[in-house]
């Protein structure tokens, strides 16, 4: 053994040194980054270069719009933008980069993905100057609808906004207006009217609702939206945050779960929805084998290639259940600037640049997505969703913005799936959620 | 996993070590021991130049990150920003989390149930293929599924088992109007297990066959002369002479089964766009979801704690397995 030890000793020393190095690296990362102040971004940025990690891949419709904007930006300002079209994994790549000094100057993504990574962790620069930046005589903040910003979703702990949205997404109950003109003429406004529509569809022999039951995020939209209709935007977040779990005893919570249960038990969901693989059910819906689907504003682009000939996309909002003002779901896609970026001014200028009417219009008409500016025109396929958002008095995020670590995937989704896939009743669901949530907050409180 | 890889090396080296180490020691050799040969001394001198670079790379790329993971597992951390030291809390929480236990249970199912099925089938195929005409072609055919990306199987499962898919269409003419819900959440994991058996058996059959092919034909002739049955031939000739190959395969499977991730990911949750149903999670999926699900704030502490725990438990398994499989290699 003596010999072994002698061999091991230098190796152990080596290992120790390496470990020391690695832990000091970690230690560096734990230092709270200095809270950056808003910078003046109005000066000349000619000759400066920024590094932009995009959530879009080369060839995507949104990428084409942004690429045009970037080339115009370079011509106008003399700055240079070096882009990596990384795709949706850009936020995952951002996490390790934020622990180094080699960060991108500009990133984009959905609020749901950027917030946990860069917003909530205080790693983003305040973009107050972007909001007050002037575009054709209007400030950026004046072209972003106030209801998007009034609930403070873009604000960090310092009270300053760290994200500037350039596009939004939403949801609705989609149908083929060519086949069901009556739904377009008079969409069901209340839950009772909605049930009447479902009964009529069922009586006619058609499957009323298609659902890709293997996607927990789609399944949960039913319960969460029902709850928000009953108790208002922010109520699911408050429910999830309740450490005592007592919120689940609220009769309104049970009622929301019963609404979901009634769809399952009533046989309104397309047979096989609980044992299929995405996108089988939305394909079936686009082929006209089911009448309705609750899905995102991306549905027309996602199903366009296989929709039945003559399919005319239209949608109505999730029906009202109580007398609360119905909020519309609005999720945001936009820019953030890492606090460690050394090129704050040109990065923030590019973030503002995409709010220009030219690119906002292009997002609506060429890329067929929803631009963040209310005055930008959109494609007819998503016009119904845009009208609903414009009319809604308030907005809510997907899953009401719940991002507690692991809560969604480990506590909420599995139990909500059981409810939506018909394995538990509404009462069992509520009881199970209460128990699991108490345990969750005991462990994570 | 890194420990698992190290283990076979260490134990392979150990039989020669006790004899060869002592003599090369700089101290005077203990009385009654013979000094090592000059070859042994040369070998010692070459240890550092040859092993050093690999060891440094291995340390930097595997051991340091593994220790870094242990360090992170003692914290509450979202991947960037402030780290909060929480001691062993993450470990306690994981042990109390029924989801981790069921995920780890699934990993063990893969390791033992799928592993047993694979090796029984691989041995059976080895025996059948040994005497078969055109065995080279067959060998390639059964190896082929191993080359295919798991994503293909995930997508294929949709085509085959969707409510309007191939299986149900084929069953319909036989009057099956209410076929089983193949892709229901509870059925996904069994389906993954079957798929893994199908795709991995060929790989191990190929390795085992290489071992069986080494056995000189005169042993079989001897068996024939002695009137041994096929089972006796397996028991007394094939198994003992391929035991080392078999042991290596068992360790390879143990290590790879613990890391099984992508096939679970693509089978459930829209071929990777969402999180698969919790019934089909393995320990690796559990780890991934904690850090990268994209649905909530990343919990790197909990993720690394579950990775460290899986690594520790698997290292123990590999050591036990090596112990159980230890035989003196038969020279032939």
XYZ file of C-alpha atoms in Angstrom:
777
model
C 0.000 0.000 0.000
C 2.950 2.315 0.665
C 3.709 2.570 -2.998
C 0.127 3.322 -3.840
C 0.115 6.140 -1.358
C 3.240 7.610 -2.861
C 1.653 7.620 -6.272
C -1.518 9.065 -4.936
C 0.063 11.896 -3.008
C 1.088 14.116 -5.955
C -2.143 13.286 -7.672
C -4.066 14.308 -4.593
C -2.127 17.564 -4.489
C -3.012 18.148 -8.105
C -6.634 17.391 -7.409
C -6.639 19.726 -4.446
C -5.190 22.539 -6.512
C -7.717 21.980 -9.241
C -10.534 21.909 -6.726
C -9.305 25.115 -5.114
C -9.287 26.756 -8.527
C -12.767 25.572 -9.293
C -14.193 26.698 -5.987
C -12.673 30.154 -6.314
C -14.328 30.328 -9.710
C -17.595 29.449 -8.031
C -16.939 31.988 -5.328
C -16.508 34.680 -7.936
C -19.874 33.817 -9.357
C -21.639 34.139 -6.055
C -20.702 37.782 -5.648
C -23.821 39.780 -6.194
C -23.365 41.738 -9.384
C -23.481 45.476 -8.819
C -26.937 46.874 -9.457
C -26.413 48.797 -12.668
C -28.037 52.153 -13.154
C -29.923 53.150 -16.233
C -27.570 54.607 -18.849
C -28.085 57.401 -21.344
C -28.495 55.675 -24.692
C -29.041 58.635 -26.981
C -25.430 59.268 -28.104
C -23.628 58.043 -31.196
C -22.825 54.348 -31.255
C -20.984 54.316 -34.571
C -18.187 51.773 -34.654
C -19.402 49.857 -31.599
C -20.103 46.163 -31.747
C -22.651 44.054 -29.919
C -23.053 40.343 -29.563
C -26.652 39.146 -29.821
C -27.828 35.629 -28.910
C -31.114 35.103 -30.655
C -33.912 32.701 -29.723
C -34.691 32.325 -33.422
C -33.081 29.979 -35.879
C -31.985 30.971 -39.342
C -34.995 30.853 -41.673
C -37.781 31.276 -39.126
C -40.258 34.034 -40.080
C -39.373 36.084 -36.981
C -35.680 35.672 -37.718
C -36.162 37.201 -41.158
C -37.835 40.281 -39.676
C -35.133 40.715 -37.040
C -32.354 40.194 -39.594
C -33.842 42.995 -41.713
C -34.054 45.232 -38.655
C -30.434 44.497 -37.787
C -29.165 45.382 -41.239
C -31.152 48.644 -41.166
C -29.833 49.317 -37.655
C -26.248 48.840 -38.793
C -26.758 51.192 -41.747
C -28.452 53.849 -39.636
C -26.177 53.877 -36.621
C -22.856 52.588 -37.900
C -22.807 50.009 -35.104
C -22.076 46.378 -35.836
C -24.232 43.508 -34.641
C -22.766 40.061 -34.487
C -25.663 37.602 -34.235
C -25.786 33.985 -33.226
C -29.088 32.479 -34.335
C -29.133 29.940 -31.520
C -32.775 28.956 -31.261
C -34.804 28.371 -28.096
C -31.919 26.884 -26.153
C -30.273 30.318 -25.955
C -31.557 30.807 -22.407
C -30.042 27.495 -21.287
C -26.718 28.594 -22.757
C -27.068 31.941 -21.047
C -27.060 30.405 -17.547
C -23.409 29.265 -17.558
C -22.338 32.361 -19.507
C -23.702 34.628 -16.769
C -21.190 33.107 -14.366
C -18.333 34.341 -16.540
C -17.366 37.774 -17.795
C -18.010 36.709 -21.357
C -21.697 37.468 -21.682
C -23.749 38.355 -24.759
C -24.787 42.006 -24.956
C -28.342 41.234 -25.959
C -30.570 38.166 -25.603
C -34.192 37.525 -26.369
C -36.685 34.955 -25.212
C -40.067 34.538 -23.626
C -40.643 36.264 -20.322
C -41.327 32.837 -18.785
C -37.842 31.642 -19.719
C -35.851 34.844 -19.248
C -37.318 35.794 -15.876
C -35.990 32.819 -13.869
C -32.602 32.995 -15.555
C -31.757 36.676 -15.732
C -34.630 38.801 -14.399
C -35.345 37.313 -10.965
C -31.669 36.697 -10.291
C -30.773 40.372 -10.701
C -28.425 39.746 -13.615
C -30.115 42.092 -16.100
C -29.552 45.794 -16.714
C -32.432 48.164 -16.048
C -33.874 49.182 -19.418
C -35.587 52.353 -18.242
C -33.758 54.317 -20.947
C -35.176 52.025 -23.634
C -38.714 52.717 -22.449
C -38.151 56.472 -22.627
C -36.299 56.333 -25.965
C -38.002 58.217 -28.797
C -39.102 56.535 -32.049
C -40.686 58.820 -34.671
C -41.748 61.251 -32.002
C -43.240 58.589 -29.690
C -41.531 56.956 -26.763
C -41.183 53.209 -26.585
C -43.321 53.129 -23.456
C -46.148 54.904 -25.244
C -46.352 52.287 -28.014
C -46.480 49.333 -25.606
C -50.069 49.021 -24.299
C -50.242 50.113 -20.703
C -52.091 47.014 -19.543
C -49.034 44.937 -20.511
C -46.762 46.896 -18.204
C -49.126 48.058 -15.457
C -48.932 44.807 -13.460
C -45.158 45.141 -13.306
C -44.219 41.819 -14.913
C -41.095 43.354 -16.457
C -39.852 44.930 -13.256
C -36.965 43.568 -11.250
C -36.438 43.827 -7.528
C -35.099 47.370 -7.964
C -38.423 48.419 -9.490
C -36.890 49.096 -12.903
C -37.939 47.184 -16.028
C -35.332 44.685 -17.241
C -37.172 43.406 -20.315
C -38.550 45.101 -23.428
C -41.138 43.002 -25.287
C -41.358 43.113 -29.072
C -43.901 40.366 -29.638
C -46.646 38.606 -27.676
C -48.525 35.333 -27.743
C -51.921 34.452 -26.389
C -54.504 31.688 -26.545
C -58.078 31.075 -27.523
C -60.538 28.359 -28.383
C -59.915 27.835 -32.083
C -62.346 26.680 -34.741
C -62.820 26.612 -38.501
C -65.009 29.610 -39.294
C -65.766 28.231 -42.765
C -67.356 25.174 -41.158
C -68.855 26.875 -38.102
C -69.888 30.398 -39.167
C -72.375 30.417 -36.279
C -69.489 30.425 -33.768
C -67.913 33.392 -35.478
C -71.204 35.255 -35.601
C -72.029 34.596 -31.957
C -69.225 33.077 -29.904
C -70.315 31.642 -26.542
C -69.663 34.300 -23.941
C -70.517 32.386 -20.779
C -69.757 28.866 -19.568
C -73.426 27.873 -19.948
C -73.492 29.047 -23.542
C -70.243 27.178 -24.096
C -71.804 23.971 -22.769
C -74.785 24.487 -25.102
C -72.411 24.749 -28.037
C -70.656 21.572 -26.908
C -73.961 19.697 -26.562
C -75.029 20.790 -30.034
C -71.709 19.680 -31.507
C -71.924 16.368 -29.690
C -75.481 15.790 -30.894
C -74.375 16.404 -34.472
C -71.932 13.508 -34.096
C -68.772 15.587 -34.231
C -66.151 15.451 -31.508
C -66.547 18.795 -29.723
C -63.023 19.353 -28.359
C -59.638 18.023 -29.430
C -56.753 18.100 -26.950
C -53.197 16.825 -27.016
C -53.383 15.387 -23.514
C -49.672 14.540 -23.384
C -48.792 18.221 -23.066
C -49.282 19.187 -19.449
C -49.014 22.884 -20.272
C -52.026 22.646 -22.591
C -54.031 20.584 -20.089
C -53.422 23.043 -17.284
C -54.741 25.967 -19.337
C -58.282 24.664 -18.743
C -58.109 24.680 -14.950
C -55.995 27.814 -14.627
C -58.153 29.885 -16.980
C -61.350 28.652 -15.321
C -59.942 29.767 -11.968
C -58.867 33.144 -13.347
C -62.352 33.659 -14.775
C -63.808 32.999 -11.321
C -61.293 34.854 -9.176
C -59.459 37.247 -11.492
C -55.911 37.527 -12.846
C -53.261 36.748 -10.261
C -55.495 34.388 -8.281
C -53.728 31.178 -9.336
C -50.382 32.676 -8.426
C -51.778 33.631 -5.024
C -53.216 30.146 -4.606
C -49.891 28.478 -5.417
C -48.049 30.827 -3.079
C -50.275 29.946 -0.115
C -48.012 28.060 2.271
C -50.878 26.823 4.410
C -52.624 25.275 1.399
C -55.886 26.650 2.776
C -56.549 28.449 -0.497
C -57.508 25.100 -1.997
C -60.521 24.951 0.341
C -62.048 27.943 -1.460
C -65.278 26.765 -3.168
C -64.275 28.727 -6.286
C -61.200 26.522 -6.674
C -63.350 23.414 -6.518
C -65.771 24.972 -8.973
C -62.955 25.622 -11.468
C -61.857 21.997 -11.124
C -65.453 20.844 -11.565
C -65.673 22.762 -14.833
C -62.723 20.732 -16.117
C -64.246 17.556 -14.716
C -67.534 18.273 -16.494
C -65.729 18.404 -19.842
C -64.068 15.054 -19.130
C -67.107 13.279 -17.667
C -69.460 14.769 -20.253
C -67.498 13.101 -23.033
C -66.823 16.372 -24.801
C -63.174 15.581 -25.363
C -62.176 13.698 -28.459
C -61.802 9.972 -27.798
C -58.132 9.047 -27.469
C -57.048 12.477 -26.217
C -55.655 10.783 -23.108
C -53.416 8.321 -24.949
C -51.906 10.106 -27.881
C -48.776 11.886 -28.862
C -48.593 15.514 -29.870
C -49.410 16.702 -32.511
C -51.882 13.895 -33.342
C -54.897 15.641 -31.835
C -54.278 19.077 -33.277
C -53.746 17.439 -36.667
C -57.075 15.726 -36.303
C -58.645 19.050 -35.365
C -57.068 20.831 -38.345
C -58.439 18.048 -40.560
C -61.914 18.884 -39.318
C -62.421 15.754 -37.183
C -63.017 17.814 -34.044
C -64.592 21.249 -33.814
C -62.670 23.124 -31.102
C -59.204 23.259 -29.601
C -57.907 25.424 -26.771
C -54.461 26.452 -27.901
C -52.037 29.299 -28.432
C -52.016 32.138 -30.919
C -49.379 30.134 -32.791
C -52.017 27.581 -33.839
C -52.551 28.960 -37.389
C -48.822 28.882 -38.203
C -48.285 25.537 -36.485
C -51.189 23.716 -38.125
C -51.288 25.669 -41.397
C -49.361 23.080 -43.390
C -51.838 20.263 -42.734
C -55.150 22.081 -42.274
C -58.116 20.963 -44.393
C -58.546 22.947 -47.648
C -60.528 26.114 -47.087
C -59.862 26.129 -43.333
C -60.580 29.591 -41.972
C -58.919 30.204 -38.593
C -60.912 31.981 -35.961
C -61.112 31.824 -32.188
C -63.099 32.955 -29.193
C -61.911 33.551 -25.655
C -62.333 31.095 -22.814
C -65.936 31.818 -21.685
C -66.704 33.906 -18.608
C -67.694 31.975 -15.488
C -68.192 34.559 -12.781
C -68.730 38.277 -13.117
C -65.011 39.116 -12.871
C -63.624 41.099 -15.819
C -62.172 38.460 -18.134
C -58.441 38.872 -18.603
C -56.698 37.737 -21.783
C -53.608 35.614 -21.665
C -50.596 37.542 -22.921
C -47.113 36.033 -22.868
C -44.199 38.192 -23.904
C -41.213 37.741 -26.144
C -38.573 40.387 -25.830
C -35.047 41.563 -25.135
C -32.916 41.684 -22.028
C -29.393 43.037 -21.602
C -27.100 41.222 -19.147
C -25.778 43.578 -16.474
C -22.230 42.442 -17.211
C -22.428 43.509 -20.854
C -19.846 46.148 -21.716
C -21.839 47.449 -24.678
C -24.965 48.618 -22.918
C -25.739 51.578 -25.169
C -25.802 49.874 -28.585
C -27.528 46.795 -27.124
C -30.305 48.859 -25.600
C -30.636 50.891 -28.795
C -31.204 47.724 -30.819
C -33.857 46.602 -28.312
C -35.661 49.906 -28.863
C -35.148 49.731 -32.629
C -37.370 46.648 -33.005
C -40.317 48.599 -31.625
C -40.233 50.749 -34.766
C -43.497 50.545 -36.713
C -41.742 49.056 -39.760
C -40.603 45.921 -37.953
C -43.681 45.637 -35.791
C -45.811 45.651 -38.945
C -43.545 43.061 -40.512
C -43.923 40.811 -37.466
C -47.706 41.026 -37.804
C -48.076 40.644 -41.535
C -44.983 38.718 -42.700
C -44.193 36.581 -39.661
C -47.921 36.284 -38.815
C -47.331 36.597 -35.072
C -48.717 39.197 -32.674
C -46.519 42.324 -32.451
C -46.435 44.086 -29.109
C -47.595 47.410 -30.595
C -51.341 47.735 -30.625
C -51.303 49.856 -33.799
C -49.511 47.194 -35.860
C -51.671 45.246 -38.325
C -51.862 41.445 -38.053
C -52.668 38.526 -40.320
C -56.410 37.655 -40.569
C -55.737 34.224 -38.988
C -54.838 35.803 -35.643
C -57.114 38.841 -35.923
C -59.651 37.253 -33.542
C -57.002 36.843 -30.828
C -55.717 40.378 -31.297
C -59.247 41.774 -31.048
C -59.751 39.859 -27.791
C -56.494 41.180 -26.318
C -57.298 44.744 -27.382
C -60.720 44.472 -25.739
C -59.581 42.771 -22.522
C -59.343 45.039 -19.478
C -56.478 43.025 -17.981
C -53.957 40.368 -18.982
C -52.459 37.291 -17.366
C -49.413 35.143 -18.088
C -49.393 31.436 -18.886
C -50.048 29.510 -15.638
C -50.606 32.951 -14.138
C -46.845 33.456 -14.010
C -46.143 30.732 -11.431
C -42.401 29.954 -11.526
C -41.619 28.599 -8.035
C -38.785 26.100 -8.521
C -40.232 22.716 -9.419
C -43.793 23.614 -8.396
C -45.186 23.481 -11.897
C -43.515 20.248 -13.032
C -43.586 18.307 -9.785
C -46.645 19.505 -7.907
C -49.150 21.040 -10.284
C -48.733 19.362 -13.685
C -48.901 15.698 -12.541
C -52.092 16.241 -10.525
C -53.695 18.498 -13.088
C -52.966 15.850 -15.733
C -54.822 13.285 -13.635
C -57.823 15.584 -13.484
C -57.798 16.416 -17.172
C -57.131 12.841 -18.271
C -60.052 11.615 -16.180
C -58.159 9.711 -13.510
C -59.318 11.805 -10.559
C -62.411 13.784 -9.702
C -62.416 17.499 -9.009
C -62.687 16.912 -5.255
C -59.784 14.431 -5.259
C -57.702 16.848 -7.315
C -58.264 19.679 -4.871
C -57.458 17.463 -1.875
C -54.295 16.112 -3.493
C -53.135 19.585 -4.512
C -53.650 20.925 -1.017
C -51.629 18.122 0.527
C -48.836 18.311 -2.055
C -48.625 22.081 -1.824
C -48.303 22.066 1.964
C -45.469 19.571 1.610
C -43.900 21.649 -1.179
C -43.755 24.778 0.942
C -42.513 22.813 3.932
C -39.590 21.709 1.771
C -39.062 24.940 -0.147
C -40.317 27.624 2.167
C -20.618 7.757 -13.747
C -16.976 8.672 -13.678
C -16.500 6.521 -10.613
C -18.190 3.690 -12.410
C -15.690 3.955 -15.213
C -12.775 4.020 -12.870
C -13.780 0.967 -10.958
C -13.115 -1.684 -13.629
C -9.728 -0.150 -14.339
C -8.734 -0.166 -10.718
C -9.783 -3.731 -10.127
C -8.255 -4.940 -13.368
C -4.946 -3.550 -12.279
C -5.148 -4.909 -8.764
C -4.248 -8.586 -9.340
C -0.762 -7.713 -10.583
C -0.161 -4.899 -8.176
C 0.563 -6.577 -4.887
C 3.430 -8.515 -6.435
C 4.815 -5.764 -8.585
C 4.501 -2.744 -6.353
C 6.508 -3.668 -3.351
C 9.782 -4.445 -5.093
C 9.861 -1.134 -6.907
C 9.503 0.754 -3.686
C 12.466 3.024 -2.968
C 12.798 1.550 0.488
C 14.806 -1.611 0.781
C 12.568 -4.470 -0.216
C 11.058 -6.274 2.721
C 12.852 -9.405 3.680
C 11.734 -12.534 1.994
C 10.330 -10.645 -1.025
C 11.934 -10.887 -4.405
C 13.004 -7.698 -6.167
C 10.960 -6.835 -9.284
C 12.213 -7.507 -12.751
C 13.718 -4.682 -14.767
C 10.572 -4.636 -16.873
C 8.584 -3.796 -13.781
C 10.952 -0.980 -12.929
C 10.682 0.394 -16.470
C 6.953 0.182 -16.214
C 6.966 2.241 -13.049
C 9.059 4.936 -14.705
C 6.620 5.190 -17.564
C 3.615 5.483 -15.274
C 3.702 9.250 -14.975
C 4.432 10.243 -18.583
C 1.787 7.848 -19.844
C -0.903 8.120 -17.204
C -0.245 11.761 -16.263
C -1.766 13.583 -19.247
C -4.840 11.362 -19.242
C -5.181 11.798 -15.507
C -4.924 15.569 -15.739
C -7.539 15.699 -18.491
C -9.735 13.298 -16.590
C -9.382 15.371 -13.441
C -10.136 18.649 -15.144
C -13.021 17.370 -17.247
C -14.655 14.860 -14.898
C -13.451 14.851 -11.317
C -13.387 18.616 -10.772
C -16.867 19.117 -12.261
C -18.098 16.191 -10.155
C -16.708 17.821 -7.024
C -18.118 21.134 -8.222
C -21.497 19.416 -8.435
C -21.140 18.246 -4.835
C -20.371 21.840 -3.858
C -23.399 23.195 -5.749
C -25.619 20.509 -4.215
C -25.084 22.128 -0.820
C -26.647 25.371 -2.035
C -29.864 26.843 -3.206
C -28.988 28.325 -6.569
C -30.858 29.309 -9.738
C -27.808 28.747 -11.963
C -26.643 32.348 -11.806
C -26.902 35.075 -9.240
C -26.556 34.588 -5.503
C -25.953 31.143 -3.981
C -27.397 30.372 -0.591
C -25.684 27.716 1.507
C -28.252 25.208 2.771
C -26.058 22.306 3.853
C -27.584 18.898 3.306
C -31.140 20.226 2.913
C -31.292 19.372 -0.766
C -30.483 15.737 0.005
C -33.079 15.461 2.738
C -35.678 16.984 0.473
C -34.876 14.585 -2.329
C -35.242 11.576 -0.068
C -38.622 12.852 1.056
C -39.718 13.551 -2.525
C -41.845 10.618 -3.711
C -41.094 11.714 -7.265
C -37.373 11.206 -6.824
C -37.972 7.806 -5.289
C -40.257 6.734 -8.130
C -37.816 8.146 -10.685
C -34.979 6.251 -9.078
C -37.200 3.154 -8.952
C -37.628 3.470 -12.704
C -33.871 3.691 -13.117
C -33.520 0.466 -11.138
C -36.228 -1.154 -13.288
C -34.213 -0.256 -16.350
C -31.034 -1.510 -14.777
C -32.314 -4.874 -13.545
C -35.466 -5.829 -15.460
C -34.424 -4.475 -18.831
C -30.846 -5.602 -18.147
C -31.935 -9.181 -17.402
C -34.137 -9.282 -20.485
C -31.336 -7.947 -22.648
C -28.768 -10.476 -21.442
C -31.090 -13.480 -21.582
C -32.068 -12.546 -25.123
C -28.512 -11.688 -26.118
C -27.243 -15.066 -24.884
C -30.078 -16.896 -26.592
C -29.372 -15.085 -29.836
C -25.673 -15.725 -29.487
C -26.316 -19.464 -29.224
C -28.720 -19.491 -32.151
C -26.564 -17.276 -34.338
C -23.383 -19.258 -33.750
C -24.510 -22.087 -35.989
C -26.667 -20.073 -38.325
C -25.997 -19.548 -42.006
C -25.502 -15.901 -42.941
C -24.779 -14.930 -39.360
C -22.727 -11.906 -40.413
C -25.723 -10.368 -42.130
C -27.964 -11.160 -39.171
C -25.450 -9.651 -36.800
C -25.541 -6.377 -38.735
C -29.297 -6.401 -38.840
C -29.719 -6.855 -35.095
C -27.044 -4.253 -34.372
C -28.729 -1.692 -36.583
C -31.402 -0.409 -34.119
C -28.605 0.655 -31.792
C -27.370 3.137 -34.399
C -30.685 4.931 -34.677
C -31.293 8.124 -32.738
C -33.801 7.668 -29.904
C -35.785 10.574 -31.314
C -36.801 8.330 -34.208
C -38.359 5.829 -31.817
C -40.175 8.600 -30.001
C -41.738 9.858 -33.217
C -42.354 6.326 -34.461
C -44.219 5.445 -31.267
C -46.707 8.161 -32.183
C -47.252 6.734 -35.660
C -47.686 3.221 -34.346
C -49.624 3.694 -31.121
C -51.681 6.879 -31.540
C -55.454 6.323 -31.298
C -55.650 6.527 -35.078
C -52.250 4.901 -35.532
C -51.010 1.757 -37.217
C -51.744 -0.766 -34.466
C -55.342 0.310 -33.998
C -55.906 0.439 -37.754
C -54.625 -3.125 -38.026
C -56.773 -4.256 -35.097
C -59.960 -2.659 -36.441
C -60.685 -5.359 -39.106
C -60.590 -7.953 -36.317
C -63.468 -6.267 -34.538
C -61.390 -4.531 -31.863
C -63.417 -1.367 -31.438
C -62.090 -0.389 -28.038
C -58.339 -0.967 -28.217
C -56.121 -0.367 -25.180
C -54.900 3.172 -24.592
C -51.365 2.441 -25.684
C -49.919 5.868 -25.013
C -51.735 6.579 -21.742
C -49.352 8.033 -19.165
C -49.092 4.771 -17.224
C -48.175 2.765 -20.332
C -45.350 4.942 -21.531
C -42.682 3.556 -19.249
C -43.372 -0.128 -20.089
C -43.232 0.909 -23.740
C -39.864 2.553 -23.156
C -38.611 -0.624 -21.491
C -39.664 -2.764 -24.451
C -38.077 -0.315 -26.879
C -34.827 -0.381 -24.925
C -34.750 -4.182 -24.965
C -35.276 -4.150 -28.736
C -32.623 -1.552 -29.428
C -29.936 -2.664 -26.998
C -30.055 -6.457 -27.312
C -28.331 -6.381 -30.688
C -25.492 -4.292 -29.312
C -24.700 -6.732 -26.511
C -25.285 -9.739 -28.744
C -22.551 -8.414 -30.990
C -20.115 -8.051 -28.102
C -20.986 -11.450 -26.631
C -20.654 -13.102 -30.032
C -17.173 -11.716 -30.401
C -16.388 -13.456 -27.097
C -18.049 -16.709 -28.135
C -16.254 -16.689 -31.476
C -12.939 -16.821 -29.638
C -13.781 -20.213 -28.128
C -11.796 -22.802 -30.084
C -13.997 -25.311 -31.932
C -12.360 -28.346 -30.301
C -14.227 -27.603 -27.049
C -17.498 -28.016 -28.915
C -16.214 -31.196 -30.543
C -15.310 -32.437 -27.108
C -18.837 -31.625 -25.915
C -20.296 -33.520 -28.841
C -18.134 -36.545 -28.085
C -19.096 -36.446 -24.402
C -22.769 -36.234 -25.349
C -23.346 -32.900 -23.638
C -26.727 -31.244 -24.093
C -27.013 -27.688 -25.383
C -27.594 -26.473 -21.840
C -24.542 -28.306 -20.508
C -22.478 -26.849 -23.315
C -23.635 -23.399 -22.255
C -23.076 -24.097 -18.569
C -19.632 -25.704 -18.782
C -18.045 -24.204 -21.888
C -19.572 -21.028 -23.171
C -20.367 -19.257 -19.902
C -17.001 -19.834 -18.195
C -15.062 -18.901 -21.299
C -17.011 -15.686 -21.940
C -17.404 -14.677 -18.313
C -15.016 -11.714 -18.558
C -16.790 -10.416 -21.659
C -20.102 -10.852 -19.923
C -18.855 -9.012 -16.833
C -17.684 -6.070 -18.922
C -21.038 -5.976 -20.690
C -22.838 -5.958 -17.347
C -20.808 -2.979 -16.151
C -21.332 -1.183 -19.470
C -25.075 -1.689 -19.170
C -25.133 -0.565 -15.546
C -23.377 2.668 -16.439
C -25.401 3.398 -19.538
C -28.740 2.471 -17.962
C -28.281 5.075 -15.252
C -27.837 7.758 -17.867
C -30.903 6.840 -19.907
C -32.582 10.108 -20.582
C -33.284 11.019 -24.165
C -35.612 8.138 -24.936
C -37.779 9.025 -21.927
C -37.712 12.649 -22.954
C -38.861 11.983 -26.523
C -41.432 9.304 -25.691
C -43.528 11.565 -23.510
C -44.289 15.230 -23.701
C -44.586 15.839 -27.426
C -41.257 14.412 -28.490
C -39.239 16.718 -26.320
C -41.237 19.948 -26.466
C -42.678 19.483 -22.965
C -41.886 17.619 -19.781
C -42.726 13.890 -19.982
C -45.319 12.495 -17.540
C -43.842 11.879 -14.100
C -44.696 8.160 -14.287
C -41.937 7.708 -16.854
C -39.233 9.811 -15.196
C -35.852 8.272 -14.474
C -33.297 9.728 -12.064
C -31.573 11.417 -15.011
C -34.838 13.003 -16.153
C -35.549 14.134 -12.581
C -32.162 15.824 -12.495
C -32.722 17.506 -15.827
C -36.208 18.760 -15.009
C -34.956 20.386 -11.810
C -32.356 22.371 -13.675
C -33.624 22.917 -17.200
C -37.358 22.333 -17.508
C -37.932 25.902 -18.642
C -41.242 25.919 -16.723
C -39.937 27.314 -13.460
C -36.935 28.806 -11.705
C -34.013 26.369 -12.077
C -33.069 24.546 -8.872
C -29.438 23.675 -9.481
C -28.899 22.609 -5.876
C -31.641 19.992 -5.992
C -30.609 18.901 -9.488
C -26.976 18.344 -8.567
C -27.976 16.661 -5.307
C -30.011 14.115 -7.238
C -27.152 13.646 -9.710
C -24.663 13.113 -6.882
C -26.997 10.662 -5.169
C -27.541 8.667 -8.347
C -23.800 8.619 -8.924
C -23.149 7.364 -5.409
C -25.807 4.677 -5.519
C -24.702 3.492 -8.921
C -21.048 3.394 -7.882
C -22.054 1.084 -5.059
C -23.989 -1.077 -7.506
C -21.047 -1.316 -9.880
C -18.696 -2.296 -7.078
C -21.129 -4.954 -5.867
C -21.618 -6.188 -9.392
C -17.878 -6.457 -9.921
C -17.597 -8.375 -6.663
C -20.383 -10.736 -7.638
C -18.953 -11.346 -11.084
C -15.358 -11.840 -9.946
C -13.890 -15.076 -11.277
C -10.394 -16.022 -12.252
C -10.132 -15.457 -15.955
C -9.808 -18.706 -17.842
C -6.820 -18.615 -20.174
C -7.222 -20.440 -23.439
